[in-house]
PDB file of C-alpha atoms in Angstrom:
ATOM      1  CA  SER A   1     163.353 268.409 -37.465  1.00 45.00           C
ATOM      2  CA  GLN A   2     164.726 271.003 -38.887  1.00 50.00           C
ATOM      3  CA  GLN A   3     163.457 274.646 -38.573  1.00 68.00           C
ATOM      4  CA  GLY A   4     163.772 276.132 -41.475  1.00 75.00           C
ATOM      5  CA  GLU A   5     163.469 274.837 -45.039  1.00 84.00           C
ATOM      6  CA  GLU A   6     164.782 276.586 -48.134  1.00 87.00           C
ATOM      7  CA  ASP A   7     162.615 276.094 -51.472  1.00 88.00           C
ATOM      8  CA  PRO A   8     163.699 275.595 -54.106  1.00 93.00           C
ATOM      9  CA  GLN A   9     166.031 273.112 -53.536  1.00 92.00           C
ATOM     10  CA  ALA A  10     167.519 273.698 -56.711  1.00 95.00           C
ATOM     11  CA  LEU A  11     168.417 277.066 -58.763  1.00 96.00           C
ATOM     12  CA  SER A  12     169.811 277.109 -62.266  1.00 97.00           C
ATOM     13  CA  ILE A  13     170.016 280.799 -63.843  1.00 97.00           C
ATOM     14  CA  GLN A  14     171.886 282.495 -66.685  1.00 97.00           C
ATOM     15  CA  GLU A  15     174.559 285.210 -65.699  1.00 97.00           C
ATOM     16  CA  GLY A  16     173.120 288.715 -64.513  1.00 97.00           C
ATOM     17  CA  GLU A  17     169.395 286.967 -63.914  1.00 97.00           C
ATOM     18  CA  ASN A  18     168.170 287.842 -60.252  1.00 98.00           C
ATOM     19  CA  ALA A  19     167.875 284.378 -57.953  1.00 97.00           C
ATOM     20  CA  THR A  20     165.288 284.492 -55.697  1.00 97.00           C
ATOM     21  CA  MET A  21     165.232 281.626 -52.769  1.00 97.00           C
ATOM     22  CA  ASN A  22     163.001 281.344 -49.513  1.00 96.00           C
ATOM     23  CA  CYS A  23     162.829 279.919 -46.374  1.00 95.00           C
ATOM     24  CA  SER A  24     159.933 278.910 -44.445  1.00 94.00           C
ATOM     25  CA  TYR A  25     160.216 278.201 -40.722  1.00 91.00           C
ATOM     26  CA  LYS A  26     158.132 276.811 -37.781  1.00 88.00           C
ATOM     27  CA  THR A  27     158.322 278.850 -34.546  1.00 84.00           C
ATOM     28  CA  SER A  28     159.132 282.331 -33.470  1.00 84.00           C
ATOM     29  CA  ILE A  29     162.118 283.589 -34.059  1.00 84.00           C
ATOM     30  CA  ASN A  30     164.445 286.243 -32.620  1.00 83.00           C
ATOM     31  CA  ASN A  31     166.066 286.721 -35.781  1.00 87.00           C
ATOM     32  CA  LEU A  32     166.726 284.596 -39.350  1.00 91.00           C
ATOM     33  CA  GLN A  33     170.311 284.629 -41.275  1.00 93.00           C
ATOM     34  CA  TRP A  34     171.185 283.624 -44.502  1.00 95.00           C
ATOM     35  CA  TYR A  35     174.810 281.511 -44.817  1.00 96.00           C
ATOM     36  CA  ARG A  36     176.621 280.613 -47.902  1.00 97.00           C
ATOM     37  CA  GLN A  37     178.341 277.199 -48.886  1.00 95.00           C
ATOM     38  CA  ASN A  38     180.660 276.760 -51.649  1.00 94.00           C
ATOM     39  CA  SER A  39     181.252 272.800 -52.598  1.00 88.00           C
ATOM     40  CA  GLY A  40     182.337 271.187 -49.424  1.00 82.00           C
ATOM     41  CA  ARG A  41     183.192 273.931 -47.551  1.00 88.00           C
ATOM     42  CA  GLY A  42     182.014 275.683 -44.566  1.00 90.00           C
ATOM     43  CA  LEU A  43     179.364 278.014 -44.286  1.00 93.00           C
ATOM     44  CA  VAL A  44     179.666 281.944 -44.441  1.00 94.00           C
ATOM     45  CA  HIS A  45     177.726 283.907 -42.985  1.00 94.00           C
ATOM     46  CA  LEU A  46     176.198 286.678 -45.558  1.00 96.00           C
ATOM     47  CA  ILE A  47     173.678 288.584 -43.537  1.00 95.00           C
ATOM     48  CA  LEU A  48     170.991 288.531 -40.848  1.00 93.00           C
ATOM     49  CA  ILE A  49     167.587 290.024 -40.161  1.00 94.00           C
ATOM     50  CA  ARG A  50     165.432 290.908 -36.877  1.00 91.00           C
ATOM     51  CA  SER A  51     162.128 289.804 -36.280  1.00 90.00           C
ATOM     52  CA  ASN A  52     161.352 292.962 -35.846  1.00 93.00           C
ATOM     53  CA  GLU A  53     162.954 294.083 -39.494  1.00 96.00           C
ATOM     54  CA  ARG A  54     161.106 293.824 -42.614  1.00 97.00           C
ATOM     55  CA  GLU A  55     163.640 294.498 -45.031  1.00 98.00           C
ATOM     56  CA  LYS A  56     167.484 294.623 -45.354  1.00 97.00           C
ATOM     57  CA  HIS A  57     170.087 295.489 -47.716  1.00 96.00           C
ATOM     58  CA  SER A  58     173.824 294.528 -48.266  1.00 95.00           C
ATOM     59  CA  GLY A  59     175.489 295.189 -51.758  1.00 96.00           C
ATOM     60  CA  ARG A  60     173.996 292.652 -54.571  1.00 97.00           C
ATOM     61  CA  LEU A  61     171.874 290.987 -51.733  1.00 97.00           C
ATOM     62  CA  ARG A  62     168.150 291.780 -50.444  1.00 98.00           C
ATOM     63  CA  VAL A  63     166.210 289.773 -47.669  1.00 98.00           C
ATOM     64  CA  THR A  64     162.864 290.186 -46.972  1.00 98.00           C
ATOM     65  CA  LEU A  65     161.231 288.806 -43.857  1.00 97.00           C
ATOM     66  CA  ASP A  66     157.400 288.592 -43.238  1.00 96.00           C
ATOM     67  CA  THR A  67     156.791 287.174 -39.233  1.00 94.00           C
ATOM     68  CA  SER A  68     153.206 286.794 -40.117  1.00 94.00           C
ATOM     69  CA  LYS A  69     153.579 284.307 -42.334  1.00 95.00           C
ATOM     70  CA  LYS A  70     157.217 282.768 -41.010  1.00 94.00           C
ATOM     71  CA  SER A  71     158.946 283.155 -43.780  1.00 95.00           C
ATOM     72  CA  SER A  72     161.787 284.780 -45.520  1.00 96.00           C
ATOM     73  CA  SER A  73     163.401 285.364 -48.743  1.00 97.00           C
ATOM     74  CA  LEU A  74     167.032 286.444 -50.210  1.00 98.00           C
ATOM     75  CA  LEU A  75     167.642 288.343 -53.415  1.00 98.00           C
ATOM     76  CA  ILE A  76     170.746 287.965 -55.283  1.00 98.00           C
ATOM     77  CA  THR A  77     170.482 290.567 -58.232  1.00 97.00           C
ATOM     78  CA  ALA A  78     172.936 290.545 -60.976  1.00 97.00           C
ATOM     79  CA  SER A  79     173.968 286.875 -60.317  1.00 97.00           C
ATOM     80  CA  ARG A  80     177.664 286.339 -61.197  1.00 97.00           C
ATOM     81  CA  ALA A  81     179.284 282.329 -61.895  1.00 97.00           C
ATOM     82  CA  ALA A  82     181.059 283.307 -58.740  1.00 96.00           C
ATOM     83  CA  ASP A  83     177.666 282.968 -56.933  1.00 97.00           C
ATOM     84  CA  THR A  84     177.224 279.116 -57.375  1.00 97.00           C
ATOM     85  CA  ALA A  85     176.942 277.688 -54.044  1.00 97.00           C
ATOM     86  CA  SER A  86     174.245 276.698 -51.503  1.00 95.00           C
ATOM     87  CA  TYR A  87     172.568 278.949 -49.512  1.00 96.00           C
ATOM     88  CA  PHE A  88     171.180 278.355 -46.051  1.00 95.00           C
ATOM     89  CA  CYS A  89     168.835 279.778 -43.880  1.00 94.00           C
ATOM     90  CA  ALA A  90     169.055 279.704 -39.993  1.00 91.00           C
ATOM     91  CA  THR A  91     167.087 280.752 -37.501  1.00 85.00           C
ATOM     92  CA  SER A  92     167.918 282.224 -33.962  1.00 74.00           C
ATOM     93  CA  THR A  93     165.496 280.722 -31.624  1.00 68.00           C
ATOM     94  CA  GLY A  94     165.211 280.026 -27.776  1.00 62.00           C
ATOM     95  CA  ALA A  95     165.089 282.258 -24.709  1.00 57.00           C
ATOM     96  CA  GLY A  96     167.698 283.812 -22.270  1.00 56.00           C
ATOM     97  CA  GLY A  97     170.178 283.910 -24.419  1.00 58.00           C
ATOM     98  CA  SER A  98     169.912 280.195 -25.435  1.00 65.00           C
ATOM     99  CA  TYR A  99     170.121 280.710 -29.208  1.00 76.00           C
ATOM    100  CA  ILE A 100     171.120 277.727 -31.289  1.00 84.00           C
ATOM    101  CA  PRO A 101     171.608 277.992 -34.662  1.00 86.00           C
ATOM    102  CA  THR A 102     169.533 275.766 -37.032  1.00 85.00           C
ATOM    103  CA  PHE A 103     169.692 275.418 -40.407  1.00 87.00           C
ATOM    104  CA  GLY A 104     167.434 274.200 -43.574  1.00 84.00           C
ATOM    105  CA  ARG A 105     168.670 271.920 -46.053  1.00 89.00           C
ATOM    106  CA  GLY A 106     169.801 274.567 -48.529  1.00 92.00           C
ATOM    107  CA  THR A 107     169.131 276.127 -51.934  1.00 95.00           C
ATOM    108  CA  SER A 108     171.690 274.671 -54.693  1.00 95.00           C
ATOM    109  CA  LEU A 109     172.231 277.599 -57.151  1.00 97.00           C
ATOM    110  CA  ILE A 110     173.829 277.266 -60.428  1.00 97.00           C
ATOM    111  CA  VAL A 111     174.590 280.563 -62.065  1.00 97.00           C
ATOM    112  CA  HIS A 112     175.554 279.583 -65.836  1.00 97.00           C
ATOM    113  CA  PRO A 113     178.462 282.094 -67.598  1.00 93.00           C
TER     114      PRO A 113
ATOM    115  CA  ASP B   1     194.628 282.038 -39.982  1.00 65.00           C
ATOM    116  CA  ALA B   2     191.331 280.437 -39.921  1.00 77.00           C
ATOM    117  CA  ASP B   3     188.809 281.428 -37.070  1.00 93.00           C
ATOM    118  CA  VAL B   4     187.696 277.994 -36.716  1.00 97.00           C
ATOM    119  CA  THR B   5     190.118 275.344 -37.472  1.00 97.00           C
ATOM    120  CA  GLN B   6     189.282 271.441 -37.569  1.00 97.00           C
ATOM    121  CA  THR B   7     191.290 268.422 -38.048  1.00 97.00           C
ATOM    122  CA  PRO B   8     192.043 266.286 -39.617  1.00 97.00           C
ATOM    123  CA  ARG B   9     190.612 267.609 -43.031  1.00 96.00           C
ATOM    124  CA  ASN B  10     190.075 264.473 -44.353  1.00 97.00           C
ATOM    125  CA  ARG B  11     190.139 260.928 -42.383  1.00 97.00           C
ATOM    126  CA  ILE B  12     188.993 257.277 -43.388  1.00 97.00           C
ATOM    127  CA  THR B  13     188.496 255.019 -41.126  1.00 96.00           C
ATOM    128  CA  LYS B  14     187.257 251.235 -40.562  1.00 97.00           C
ATOM    129  CA  THR B  15     184.070 250.329 -38.746  1.00 98.00           C
ATOM    130  CA  GLY B  16     184.430 249.762 -35.193  1.00 97.00           C
ATOM    131  CA  LYS B  17     187.397 251.884 -34.816  1.00 97.00           C
ATOM    132  CA  ARG B  18     187.524 255.078 -32.186  1.00 97.00           C
ATOM    133  CA  ILE B  19     188.354 258.325 -34.141  1.00 97.00           C
ATOM    134  CA  MET B  20     188.321 261.885 -32.781  1.00 98.00           C
ATOM    135  CA  LEU B  21     187.559 264.836 -34.355  1.00 98.00           C
ATOM    136  CA  GLU B  22     189.190 268.187 -33.239  1.00 98.00           C
ATOM    137  CA  CYS B  23     188.424 271.697 -33.147  1.00 98.00           C
ATOM    138  CA  SER B  24     189.696 274.983 -32.277  1.00 97.00           C
ATOM    139  CA  GLN B  25     188.490 278.421 -32.053  1.00 97.00           C
ATOM    140  CA  THR B  26     190.375 282.253 -31.889  1.00 96.00           C
ATOM    141  CA  LYS B  27     186.946 284.157 -31.857  1.00 95.00           C
ATOM    142  CA  GLY B  28     187.145 283.797 -28.110  1.00 95.00           C
ATOM    143  CA  HIS B  29     183.300 282.855 -27.955  1.00 94.00           C
ATOM    144  CA  ASP B  30     182.340 280.717 -25.487  1.00 94.00           C
ATOM    145  CA  ARG B  31     179.239 278.536 -28.188  1.00 94.00           C
ATOM    146  CA  MET B  32     180.716 276.092 -29.805  1.00 96.00           C
ATOM    147  CA  TYR B  33     178.582 273.599 -31.976  1.00 96.00           C
ATOM    148  CA  TRP B  34     179.118 269.950 -33.894  1.00 97.00           C
ATOM    149  CA  TYR B  35     177.135 269.624 -36.873  1.00 96.00           C
ATOM    150  CA  ARG B  36     176.520 266.822 -39.683  1.00 96.00           C
ATOM    151  CA  GLN B  37     176.260 267.227 -43.075  1.00 95.00           C
ATOM    152  CA  ASP B  38     174.785 264.688 -45.129  1.00 92.00           C
ATOM    153  CA  PRO B  39     173.707 265.294 -49.354  1.00 84.00           C
ATOM    154  CA  GLY B  40     169.812 266.243 -49.132  1.00 78.00           C
ATOM    155  CA  LEU B  41     169.930 266.825 -45.672  1.00 80.00           C
ATOM    156  CA  GLY B  42     171.672 269.733 -44.732  1.00 85.00           C
ATOM    157  CA  LEU B  43     173.203 270.453 -41.334  1.00 91.00           C
ATOM    158  CA  ARG B  44     172.125 268.632 -38.660  1.00 93.00           C
ATOM    159  CA  LEU B  45     173.277 269.867 -35.104  1.00 93.00           C
ATOM    160  CA  ILE B  46     175.315 267.041 -32.955  1.00 96.00           C
ATOM    161  CA  TYR B  47     176.592 268.540 -29.813  1.00 96.00           C
ATOM    162  CA  TYR B  48     176.693 272.202 -28.470  1.00 95.00           C
ATOM    163  CA  SER B  49     178.292 273.744 -25.482  1.00 95.00           C
ATOM    164  CA  PHE B  50     177.346 276.853 -24.141  1.00 93.00           C
ATOM    165  CA  ASP B  51     180.765 276.775 -22.022  1.00 92.00           C
ATOM    166  CA  VAL B  52     183.399 275.057 -20.720  1.00 93.00           C
ATOM    167  CA  LYS B  53     181.255 273.220 -18.176  1.00 94.00           C
ATOM    168  CA  ASP B  54     178.071 273.210 -19.954  1.00 93.00           C
ATOM    169  CA  ILE B  55     177.240 270.336 -23.115  1.00 95.00           C
ATOM    170  CA  ASN B  56     174.461 269.504 -24.530  1.00 94.00           C
ATOM    171  CA  LYS B  57     173.070 266.985 -27.057  1.00 95.00           C
ATOM    172  CA  GLY B  58     171.649 267.643 -30.178  1.00 93.00           C
ATOM    173  CA  GLU B  59     169.243 266.103 -32.734  1.00 90.00           C
ATOM    174  CA  ILE B  60     171.470 263.040 -33.421  1.00 94.00           C
ATOM    175  CA  SER B  61     173.781 263.134 -30.320  1.00 96.00           C
ATOM    176  CA  ASP B  62     173.995 258.759 -30.368  1.00 96.00           C
ATOM    177  CA  GLY B  63     177.218 257.111 -31.167  1.00 96.00           C
ATOM    178  CA  TYR B  64     178.876 260.473 -30.855  1.00 98.00           C
ATOM    179  CA  SER B  65     180.472 262.194 -27.368  1.00 97.00           C
ATOM    180  CA  VAL B  66     182.114 265.595 -26.880  1.00 98.00           C
ATOM    181  CA  SER B  67     184.920 267.232 -25.004  1.00 97.00           C
ATOM    182  CA  ARG B  68     184.939 270.875 -23.850  1.00 97.00           C
ATOM    183  CA  GLN B  69     188.435 270.625 -23.176  1.00 93.00           C
ATOM    184  CA  ALA B  70     189.086 274.430 -22.800  1.00 95.00           C
ATOM    185  CA  GLN B  71     186.724 278.009 -24.057  1.00 95.00           C
ATOM    186  CA  ALA B  72     188.863 277.577 -27.445  1.00 97.00           C
ATOM    187  CA  LYS B  73     188.639 273.828 -28.110  1.00 97.00           C
ATOM    188  CA  PHE B  74     185.879 271.106 -28.708  1.00 98.00           C
ATOM    189  CA  SER B  75     186.127 268.062 -30.156  1.00 98.00           C
ATOM    190  CA  LEU B  76     183.745 264.988 -31.144  1.00 98.00           C
ATOM    191  CA  SER B  77     184.524 261.204 -31.046  1.00 98.00           C
ATOM    192  CA  LEU B  78     183.085 258.251 -32.546  1.00 97.00           C
ATOM    193  CA  GLU B  79     183.501 255.697 -29.743  1.00 93.00           C
ATOM    194  CA  SER B  80     182.682 253.054 -32.396  1.00 96.00           C
ATOM    195  CA  ALA B  81     182.750 254.227 -35.927  1.00 97.00           C
ATOM    196  CA  ILE B  82     179.948 253.125 -38.371  1.00 97.00           C
ATOM    197  CA  PRO B  83     179.761 253.073 -42.140  1.00 97.00           C
ATOM    198  CA  ASN B  84     176.362 255.337 -41.702  1.00 96.00           C
ATOM    199  CA  GLN B  85     178.804 258.280 -39.664  1.00 97.00           C
ATOM    200  CA  THR B  86     180.219 258.749 -43.320  1.00 97.00           C
ATOM    201  CA  ALA B  87     179.345 262.616 -43.828  1.00 97.00           C
ATOM    202  CA  LEU B  88     180.926 265.962 -43.947  1.00 96.00           C
ATOM    203  CA  TYR B  89     181.398 267.319 -40.277  1.00 98.00           C
ATOM    204  CA  PHE B  90     181.540 270.804 -39.217  1.00 97.00           C
ATOM    205  CA  CYS B  91     182.358 272.806 -36.198  1.00 97.00           C
ATOM    206  CA  ALA B  92     181.051 276.157 -35.307  1.00 96.00           C
ATOM    207  CA  THR B  93     181.396 278.693 -32.679  1.00 96.00           C
ATOM    208  CA  SER B  94     178.771 281.744 -32.651  1.00 93.00           C
ATOM    209  CA  ASP B  95     179.125 285.362 -31.653  1.00 90.00           C
ATOM    210  CA  PRO B  96     176.169 285.777 -28.697  1.00 86.00           C
ATOM    211  CA  TRP B  97     175.969 289.707 -29.461  1.00 84.00           C
ATOM    212  CA  THR B  98     175.400 289.442 -33.021  1.00 82.00           C
ATOM    213  CA  ASP B  99     174.203 285.422 -33.079  1.00 84.00           C
ATOM    214  CA  GLU B 100     176.146 285.267 -36.270  1.00 88.00           C
ATOM    215  CA  ALA B 101     177.871 281.614 -36.432  1.00 92.00           C
ATOM    216  CA  PHE B 102     181.573 280.987 -37.708  1.00 94.00           C
ATOM    217  CA  PHE B 103     182.459 277.554 -39.380  1.00 95.00           C
ATOM    218  CA  GLY B 104     185.374 275.648 -39.795  1.00 96.00           C
ATOM    219  CA  GLN B 105     186.324 274.193 -43.105  1.00 95.00           C
ATOM    220  CA  GLY B 106     185.035 270.530 -42.090  1.00 96.00           C
ATOM    221  CA  THR B 107     186.293 267.035 -41.884  1.00 97.00           C
ATOM    222  CA  ARG B 108     185.615 264.575 -44.568  1.00 96.00           C
ATOM    223  CA  LEU B 109     184.963 261.601 -42.934  1.00 97.00           C
ATOM    224  CA  THR B 110     184.372 258.082 -44.834  1.00 97.00           C
ATOM    225  CA  VAL B 111     183.833 254.817 -42.407  1.00 97.00           C
ATOM    226  CA  VAL B 112     184.376 251.818 -44.396  1.00 97.00           C
TER     227      VAL B 112
END
């Protein structure tokens, strides 16, 4: 079974709007990461948030983490057509450094010009 | 040059054939992974290796085997391919300090 689950599965917005996608997970984590995948290509790392952090920013990206609710959100502000992609959360679980990246099913984002 | 290189990028093979997907990385990390991606199912872990002598089964290892030839090389084999192994396969490595994963461009495998 997959640790993280993204919501919604699909999101369609207009250029300039904000896009918010959520990730819920099941077990305690060390950190949570967001990745982007352009159609049929490899995943690219966007941002990492540690379990003791609540919010993190990187350019137009804002990530929040609520460990009490076991959830995270990724906000893309002022979206562009080039942001069209699938977005995945990955959780870091394990002990003693035995981290295994575990991914959800992803959110497919379409940004219309 | 890409940090993680997968070959081939595309492959069509027949049912029952043995096929090997190769992966090499230049990041210098010990940890390497093979994932399979199917539409609507996200990425599922097939095998992972934390160093050359360490091989572990993932969520969906049945029908697959791996070989870690060196720190930089991790190959995935389908001993007898079947049509439901048609998928997009990804190799990855991860930084043990930052946990960031680096992916190859994927191998699109079709079993007919």
